[in-house]
Coordinates of C-alpha atoms and ligand atoms in Angstrom, one line a residue:
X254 CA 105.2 126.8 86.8
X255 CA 104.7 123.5 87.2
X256 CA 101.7 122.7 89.6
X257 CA 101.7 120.0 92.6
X258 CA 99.7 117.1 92.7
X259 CA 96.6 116.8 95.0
X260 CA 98.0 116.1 98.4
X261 CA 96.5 114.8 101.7
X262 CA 96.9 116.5 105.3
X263 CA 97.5 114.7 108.6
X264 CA 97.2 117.0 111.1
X265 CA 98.0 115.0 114.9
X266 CA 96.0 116.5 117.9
X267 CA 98.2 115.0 121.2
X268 CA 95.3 115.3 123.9
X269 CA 93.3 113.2 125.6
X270 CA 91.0 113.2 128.8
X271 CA 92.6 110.1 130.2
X272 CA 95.1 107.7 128.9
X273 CA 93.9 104.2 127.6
X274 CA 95.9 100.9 129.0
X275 CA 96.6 99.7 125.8
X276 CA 97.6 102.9 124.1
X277 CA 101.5 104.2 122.9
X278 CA 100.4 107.3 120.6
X279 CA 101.9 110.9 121.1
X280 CA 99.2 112.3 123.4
X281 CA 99.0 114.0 126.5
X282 CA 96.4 115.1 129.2
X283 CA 98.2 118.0 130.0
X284 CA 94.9 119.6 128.8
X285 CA 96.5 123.3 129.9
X286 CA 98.5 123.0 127.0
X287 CA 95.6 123.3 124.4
X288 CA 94.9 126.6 123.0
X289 CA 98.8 126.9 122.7
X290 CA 98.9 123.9 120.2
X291 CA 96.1 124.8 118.3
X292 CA 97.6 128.4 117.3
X293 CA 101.0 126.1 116.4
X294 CA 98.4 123.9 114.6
X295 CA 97.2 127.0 112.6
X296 CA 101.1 128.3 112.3
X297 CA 102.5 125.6 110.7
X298 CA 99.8 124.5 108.5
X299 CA 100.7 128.2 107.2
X300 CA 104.0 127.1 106.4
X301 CA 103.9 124.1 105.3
X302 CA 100.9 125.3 102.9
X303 CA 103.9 127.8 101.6
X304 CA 102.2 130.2 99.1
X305 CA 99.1 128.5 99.2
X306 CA 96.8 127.0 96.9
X307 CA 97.9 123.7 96.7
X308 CA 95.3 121.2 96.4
X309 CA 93.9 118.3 99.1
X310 CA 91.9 115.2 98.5
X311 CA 91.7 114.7 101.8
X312 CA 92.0 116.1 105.6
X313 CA 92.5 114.0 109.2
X314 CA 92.7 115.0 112.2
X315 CA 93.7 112.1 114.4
X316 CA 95.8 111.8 117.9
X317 CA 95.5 111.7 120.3
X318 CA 91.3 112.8 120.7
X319 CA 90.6 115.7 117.8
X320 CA 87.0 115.7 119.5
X321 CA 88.2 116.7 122.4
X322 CA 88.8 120.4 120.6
X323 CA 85.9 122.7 121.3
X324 CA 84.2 123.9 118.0
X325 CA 86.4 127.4 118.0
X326 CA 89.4 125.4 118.7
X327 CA 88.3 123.3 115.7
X328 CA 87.5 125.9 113.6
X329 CA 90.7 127.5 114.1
X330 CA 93.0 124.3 112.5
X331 CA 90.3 124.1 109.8
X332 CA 90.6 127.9 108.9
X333 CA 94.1 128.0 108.6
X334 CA 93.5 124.7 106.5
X335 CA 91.6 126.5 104.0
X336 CA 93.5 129.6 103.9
X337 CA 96.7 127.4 103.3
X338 CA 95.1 125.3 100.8
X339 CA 92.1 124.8 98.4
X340 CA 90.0 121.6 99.8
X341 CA 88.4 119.9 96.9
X342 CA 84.8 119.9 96.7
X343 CA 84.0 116.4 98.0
X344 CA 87.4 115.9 99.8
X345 CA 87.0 113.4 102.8
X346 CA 87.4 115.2 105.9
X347 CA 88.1 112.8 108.8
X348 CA 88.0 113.7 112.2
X349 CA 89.2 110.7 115.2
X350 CA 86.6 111.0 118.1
X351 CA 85.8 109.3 121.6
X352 CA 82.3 108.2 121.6
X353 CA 81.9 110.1 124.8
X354 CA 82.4 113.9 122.9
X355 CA 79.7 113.1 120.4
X356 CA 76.7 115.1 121.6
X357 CA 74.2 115.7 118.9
X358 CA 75.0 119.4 119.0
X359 CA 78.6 118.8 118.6
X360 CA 78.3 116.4 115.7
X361 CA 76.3 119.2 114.1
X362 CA 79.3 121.9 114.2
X363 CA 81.3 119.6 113.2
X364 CA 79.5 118.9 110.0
X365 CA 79.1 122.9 109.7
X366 CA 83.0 123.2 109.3
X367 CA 83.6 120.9 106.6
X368 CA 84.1 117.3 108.8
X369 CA 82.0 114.7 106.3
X370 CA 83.8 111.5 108.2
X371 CA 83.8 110.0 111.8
X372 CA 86.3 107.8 112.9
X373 CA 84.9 106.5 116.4
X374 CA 87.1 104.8 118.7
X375 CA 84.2 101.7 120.2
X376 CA 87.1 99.1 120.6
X377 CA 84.5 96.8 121.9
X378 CA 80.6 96.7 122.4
X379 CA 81.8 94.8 126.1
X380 CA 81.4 97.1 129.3
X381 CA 83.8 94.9 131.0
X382 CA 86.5 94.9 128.2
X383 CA 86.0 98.7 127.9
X384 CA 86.8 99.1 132.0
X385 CA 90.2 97.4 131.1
X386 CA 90.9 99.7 128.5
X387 CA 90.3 102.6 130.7
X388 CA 88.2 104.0 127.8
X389 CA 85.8 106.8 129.1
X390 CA 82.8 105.2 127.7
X391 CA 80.6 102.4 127.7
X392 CA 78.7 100.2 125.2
X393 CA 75.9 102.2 125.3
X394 CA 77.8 105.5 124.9
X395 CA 79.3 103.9 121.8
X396 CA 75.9 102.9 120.4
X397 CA 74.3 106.5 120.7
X398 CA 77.7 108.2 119.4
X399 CA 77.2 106.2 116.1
X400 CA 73.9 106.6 115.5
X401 CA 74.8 110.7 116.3
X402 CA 77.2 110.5 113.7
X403 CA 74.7 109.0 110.7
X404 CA 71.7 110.9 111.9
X405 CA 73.8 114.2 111.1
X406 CA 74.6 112.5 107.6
X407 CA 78.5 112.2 108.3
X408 CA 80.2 108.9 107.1
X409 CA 81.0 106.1 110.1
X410 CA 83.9 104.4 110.9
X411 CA 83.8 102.4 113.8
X412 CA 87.7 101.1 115.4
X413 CA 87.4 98.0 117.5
X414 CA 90.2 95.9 118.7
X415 CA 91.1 92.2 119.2
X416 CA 93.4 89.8 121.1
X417 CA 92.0 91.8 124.1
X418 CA 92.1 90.2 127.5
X419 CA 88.7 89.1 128.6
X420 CA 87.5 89.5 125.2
X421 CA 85.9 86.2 125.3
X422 CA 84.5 84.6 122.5
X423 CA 80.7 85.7 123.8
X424 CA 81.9 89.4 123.6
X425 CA 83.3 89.2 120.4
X426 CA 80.1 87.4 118.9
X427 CA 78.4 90.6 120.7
X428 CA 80.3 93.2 119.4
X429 CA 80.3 92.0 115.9
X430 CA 76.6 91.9 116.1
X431 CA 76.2 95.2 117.7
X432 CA 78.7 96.4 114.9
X433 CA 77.1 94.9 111.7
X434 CA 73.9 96.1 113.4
X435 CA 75.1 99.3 112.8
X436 CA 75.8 99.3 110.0
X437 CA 78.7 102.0 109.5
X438 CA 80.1 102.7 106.1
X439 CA 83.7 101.6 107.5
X440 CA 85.3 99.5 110.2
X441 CA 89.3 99.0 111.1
X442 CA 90.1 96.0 113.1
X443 CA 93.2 95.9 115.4
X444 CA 94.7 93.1 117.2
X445 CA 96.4 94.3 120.4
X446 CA 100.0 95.3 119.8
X447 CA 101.8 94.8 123.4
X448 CA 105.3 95.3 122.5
X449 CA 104.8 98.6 122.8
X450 CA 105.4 100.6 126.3
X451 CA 101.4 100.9 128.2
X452 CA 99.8 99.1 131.1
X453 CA 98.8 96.2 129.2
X454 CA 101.8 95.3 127.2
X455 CA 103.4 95.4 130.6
X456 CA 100.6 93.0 132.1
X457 CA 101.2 90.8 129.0
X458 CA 104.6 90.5 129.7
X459 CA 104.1 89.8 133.5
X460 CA 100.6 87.2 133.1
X461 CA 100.2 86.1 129.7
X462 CA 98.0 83.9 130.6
X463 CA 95.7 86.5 130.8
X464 CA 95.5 87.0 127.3
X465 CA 94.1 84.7 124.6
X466 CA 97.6 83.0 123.1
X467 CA 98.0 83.1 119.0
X468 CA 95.5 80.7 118.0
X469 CA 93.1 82.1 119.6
X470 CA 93.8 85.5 118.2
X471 CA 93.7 84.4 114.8
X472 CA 90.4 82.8 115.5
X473 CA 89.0 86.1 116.5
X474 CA 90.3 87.8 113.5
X475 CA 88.9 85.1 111.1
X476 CA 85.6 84.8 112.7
X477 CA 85.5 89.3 112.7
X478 CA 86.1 88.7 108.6
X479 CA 83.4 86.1 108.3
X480 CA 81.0 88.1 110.2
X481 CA 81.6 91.4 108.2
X482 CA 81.9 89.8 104.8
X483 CA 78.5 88.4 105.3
X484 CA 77.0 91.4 106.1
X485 CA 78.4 93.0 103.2
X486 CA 81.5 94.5 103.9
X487 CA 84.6 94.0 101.7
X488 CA 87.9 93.2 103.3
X489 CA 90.1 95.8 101.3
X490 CA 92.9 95.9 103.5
X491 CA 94.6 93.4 106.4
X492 CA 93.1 95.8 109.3
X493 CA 90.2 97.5 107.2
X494 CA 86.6 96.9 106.1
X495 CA 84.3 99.1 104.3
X496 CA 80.7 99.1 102.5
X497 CA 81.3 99.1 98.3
X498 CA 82.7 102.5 98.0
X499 CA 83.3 103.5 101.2
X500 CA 87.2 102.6 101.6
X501 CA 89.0 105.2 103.4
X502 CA 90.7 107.6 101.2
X503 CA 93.0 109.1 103.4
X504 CA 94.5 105.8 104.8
X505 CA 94.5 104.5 101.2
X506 CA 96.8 107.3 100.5
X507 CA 99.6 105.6 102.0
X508 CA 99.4 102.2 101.1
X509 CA 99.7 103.7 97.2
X510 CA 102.6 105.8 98.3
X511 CA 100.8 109.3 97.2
X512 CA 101.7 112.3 99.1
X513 CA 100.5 113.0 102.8
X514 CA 101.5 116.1 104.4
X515 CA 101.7 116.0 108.2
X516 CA 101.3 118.8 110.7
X517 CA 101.7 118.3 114.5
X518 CA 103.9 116.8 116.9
X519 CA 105.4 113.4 115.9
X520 CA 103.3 114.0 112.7
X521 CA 104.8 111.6 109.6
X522 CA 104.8 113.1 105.7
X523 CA 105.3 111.5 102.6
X524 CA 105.9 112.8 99.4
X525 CA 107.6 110.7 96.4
X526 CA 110.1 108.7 97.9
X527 CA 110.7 111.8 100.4
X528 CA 109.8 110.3 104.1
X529 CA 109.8 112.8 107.1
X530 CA 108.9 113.1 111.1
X531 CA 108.0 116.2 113.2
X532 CA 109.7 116.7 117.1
X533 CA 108.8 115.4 119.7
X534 CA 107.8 115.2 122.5
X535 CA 105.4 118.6 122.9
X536 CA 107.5 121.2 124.3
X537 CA 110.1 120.2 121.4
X538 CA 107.9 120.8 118.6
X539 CA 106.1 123.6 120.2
X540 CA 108.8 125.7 120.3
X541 CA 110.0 124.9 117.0
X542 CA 107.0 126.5 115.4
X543 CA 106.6 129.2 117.9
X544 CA 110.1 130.4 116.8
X545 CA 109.2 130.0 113.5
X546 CA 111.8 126.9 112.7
X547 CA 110.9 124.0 110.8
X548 CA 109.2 121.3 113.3
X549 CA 111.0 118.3 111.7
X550 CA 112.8 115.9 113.1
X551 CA 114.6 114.3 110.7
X552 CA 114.0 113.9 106.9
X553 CA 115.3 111.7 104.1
X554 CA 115.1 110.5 100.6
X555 CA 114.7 106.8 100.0
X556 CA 117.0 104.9 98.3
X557 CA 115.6 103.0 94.7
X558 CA 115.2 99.9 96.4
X559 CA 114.4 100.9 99.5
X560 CA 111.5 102.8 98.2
X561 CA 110.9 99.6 95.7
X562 CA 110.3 97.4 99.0
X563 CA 108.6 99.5 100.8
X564 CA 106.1 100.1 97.7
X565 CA 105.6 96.4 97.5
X566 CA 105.4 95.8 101.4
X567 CA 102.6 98.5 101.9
X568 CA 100.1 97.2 98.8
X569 CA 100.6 93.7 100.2
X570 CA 98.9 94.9 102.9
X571 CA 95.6 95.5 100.1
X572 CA 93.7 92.6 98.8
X573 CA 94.1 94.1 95.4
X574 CA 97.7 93.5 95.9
X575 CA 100.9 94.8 94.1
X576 CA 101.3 94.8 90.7
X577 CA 104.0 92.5 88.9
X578 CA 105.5 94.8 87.3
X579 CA 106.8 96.8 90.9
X580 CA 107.6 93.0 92.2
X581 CA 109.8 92.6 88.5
X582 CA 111.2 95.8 89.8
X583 CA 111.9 94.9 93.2
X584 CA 113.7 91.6 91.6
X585 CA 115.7 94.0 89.9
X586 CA 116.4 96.3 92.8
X587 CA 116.8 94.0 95.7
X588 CA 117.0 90.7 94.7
X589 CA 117.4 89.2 98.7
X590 CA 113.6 90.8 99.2
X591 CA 112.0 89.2 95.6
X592 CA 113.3 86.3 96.7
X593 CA 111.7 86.1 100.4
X594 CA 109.0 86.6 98.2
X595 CA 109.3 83.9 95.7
X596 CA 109.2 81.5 99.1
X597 CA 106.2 83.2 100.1
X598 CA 104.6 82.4 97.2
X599 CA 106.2 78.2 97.2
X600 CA 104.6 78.1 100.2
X601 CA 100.9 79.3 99.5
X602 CA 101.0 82.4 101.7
X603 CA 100.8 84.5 98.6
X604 CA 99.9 83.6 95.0
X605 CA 99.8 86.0 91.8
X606 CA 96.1 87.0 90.1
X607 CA 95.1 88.7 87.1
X608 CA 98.9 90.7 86.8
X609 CA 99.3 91.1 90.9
X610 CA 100.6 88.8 93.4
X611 CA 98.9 89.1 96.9
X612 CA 98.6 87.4 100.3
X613 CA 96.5 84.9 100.2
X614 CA 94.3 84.1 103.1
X615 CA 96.8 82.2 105.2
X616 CA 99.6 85.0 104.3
X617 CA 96.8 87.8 106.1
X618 CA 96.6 86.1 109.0
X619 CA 100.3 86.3 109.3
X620 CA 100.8 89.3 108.0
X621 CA 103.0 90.9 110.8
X622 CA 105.2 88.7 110.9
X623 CA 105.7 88.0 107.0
X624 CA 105.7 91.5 106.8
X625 CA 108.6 92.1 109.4
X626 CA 110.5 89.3 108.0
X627 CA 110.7 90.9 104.5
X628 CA 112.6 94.4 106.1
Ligands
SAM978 C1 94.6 107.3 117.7 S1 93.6 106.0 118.2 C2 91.9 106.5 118.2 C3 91.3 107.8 118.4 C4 90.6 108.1 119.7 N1 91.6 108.7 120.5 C5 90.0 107.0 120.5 O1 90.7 106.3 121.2 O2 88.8 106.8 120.4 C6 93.5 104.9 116.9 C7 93.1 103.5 117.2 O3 94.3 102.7 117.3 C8 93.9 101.5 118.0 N2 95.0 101.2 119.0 C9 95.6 102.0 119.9 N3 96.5 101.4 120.6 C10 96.6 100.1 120.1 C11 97.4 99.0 120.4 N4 98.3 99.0 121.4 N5 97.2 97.8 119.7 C12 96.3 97.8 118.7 N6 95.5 98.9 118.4 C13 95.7 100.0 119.1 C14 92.6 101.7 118.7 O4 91.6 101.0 118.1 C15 92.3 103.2 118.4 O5 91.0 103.5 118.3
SF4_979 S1 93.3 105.2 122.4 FE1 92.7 107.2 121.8 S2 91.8 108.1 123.7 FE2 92.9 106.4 124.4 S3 94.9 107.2 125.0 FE3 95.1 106.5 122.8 S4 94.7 108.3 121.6 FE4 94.0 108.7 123.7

């Protein structure tokens, strides 16, 4: 029998206590609905585990808030994660939390059931930028979090975001420091999407002015790189920053187009050139697995060059870049693509290294749009 690779498990928890103004994930604060989703949690990580045994590199539980769960609730998705599958000693184990649900108690359990990683949602070190987020905590709720999170010996990543209204330049300088002072193992840097449907993308639309225009976001994402590269950070991916050896496995996952298996509503898999979605919204999926069905949406094979572009597209997104040889095959595959490349490269926003071509600098910075121009 021929035995499956080492996988990773996304497993998408759709609570929070409040909703944030910026923020377009699956998640609800329908809070009633709780201990319902968990036992589908626990359900379909039984099916999708299948006979069992397989393998996993490495665990998330994102959302929506996974600290939100009480430690039973917790331990509930986690048991029926190891029953399902064997976790490799030394897998990373990556729970998403608020820094408002890290007590030091609660930090503790978490490290008792297996969680070795901390994904902490600061956004900004600003009391007056969080306010507009609607976050439920402040700067100083953010600080002690962090420091909860290392004292218990789990690994620290810290999420902030950019391109924020009212993140002046004085705030950003702050929060950099505060962040660098620190010293997590791992930081992911967002610049505000508003195209998508929340209170600020709507207040973009209606006062731009309100929000610092491109130049100014760019400046804020340049001077975040210069002030984590000099205290020691390496900028691995456009949105990501980590400590030598600290990269996050899990996310890496995807850009190298290894397999993910997803579990909860909306959830996305990957596996080969295999792409799939779960239901959604709640109700949909939650009846799904309570009937025993399959919970996804919709699932498909990729086509060769399909799966060729997307290869490329997703390690252009690493600073190692993507090997020649898948670019040689992309030429191959879908010439139109190699060739919006090929002008990429004529015009210095990527240049090929050492058998790899990657963005350079320039091509980071407009990453998004370079990106969305090559689909
Ligand atoms: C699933 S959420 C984080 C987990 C946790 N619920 C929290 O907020 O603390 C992942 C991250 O995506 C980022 N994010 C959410 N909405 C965004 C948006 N509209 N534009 C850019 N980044 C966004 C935030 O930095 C957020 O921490
Ligand atoms: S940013 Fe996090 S806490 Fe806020 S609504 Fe989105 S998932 Fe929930």
């Amino acid at each position: 029998m021929r035995r499956s690779r080492p996988a990773g498990l996304y497993i998408h928890v759709p609570f929070c206590a409040r909703r944030c103004s910026y923020c377009a994930f699956v998640t609800s604060t329908d809070l009633d609905q709780r201990g319902r989703t968990v036992a589908a949690l626990a359900a379909e990580i039984a099916r999708v585990a299948g006979r069992g045994g397989r393998e996993l590199e490495t665990v998330y539980l994102g959302g929506g808030t996974p600290s939100l769960l009480p430690p039973h609730e917790l331990a509930a998705v986690l048991d029926a994660v190891r029953r399902g599958f064997v976790v490799r000693p030394g897998a990373e184990v990556t729970l998403e939390a608020n820094p408002d649900d890290v007590g030091e108690a609660t930090v503790a359990g978490w490290a008792r059931l297996g969680v070795n990683r901390v994904s902490l949602g600061v956004q900004s070190f600003d009391d007056g930028v969080l306010e507009l987020l609607n976050r439920r905590h402040g700067a100083a709720d953010a600080r002690a979090a962090a420091r909860r999170v290392q004292a218990a010996g789990l690994q620290l990543s810290i999420d902030l975001m950019l391109a924020l209204p009212r993140l002046h330049r004085a705030a950003l300088d702050e929060t950099l420091a505060e962040t660098v002072a620190l010293r997590p193992d791992h930081v992911s840097v967002y610049l505000l999407e508003t195209d998508k449907p929340h209170r600020l993308g709507e207040l973009a639309g209606r006062r731009p002015d309100l929000f610092p225009d491109a130049d100014a976001a760019a400046d804020q994402y340049l001077a975040t790189g210069r002030a984590l590269r000099a205290a020691g950070y390496r900028h691995y991916e456009i949105s990501n920053f980590a400590l030598p050896g600290r990269q996050a496995r899990h996310n890496t996952r995807y850009w190298l187009g290894q397999t993910v298996l997803a579990v909860g509503v909306a959830a996305h898999g990957q596996a080969g050139r295999r792409r799939w979605a779960n239901l959604e919204p709640l109700p949909a999926w939650l009846e799904a697995v309570e009937a025993g069905r399959t919970a996804r949406a919709w699932s498909r094979r990729l086509a060769a060059d399909e799966a060729a572009r997307e290869a490329a597209m997703v390690r252009l997104r690493l600073a190692r870049g993507a090997p020649l040889a898948l670019i040689e095959r992309c030429a191959g595959l879908a010439p139109a693509f190699a060739g919006r490349l090929a002008e990429f490269e004529q015009l210095g926003l990527a240049c090929r290294r050492r058998g790899r071509l990657r963005l350079t600098p320039r091509g980071w910075l407009l990453s998004n749009e370079l990106l969305a121009t090559l689909w």
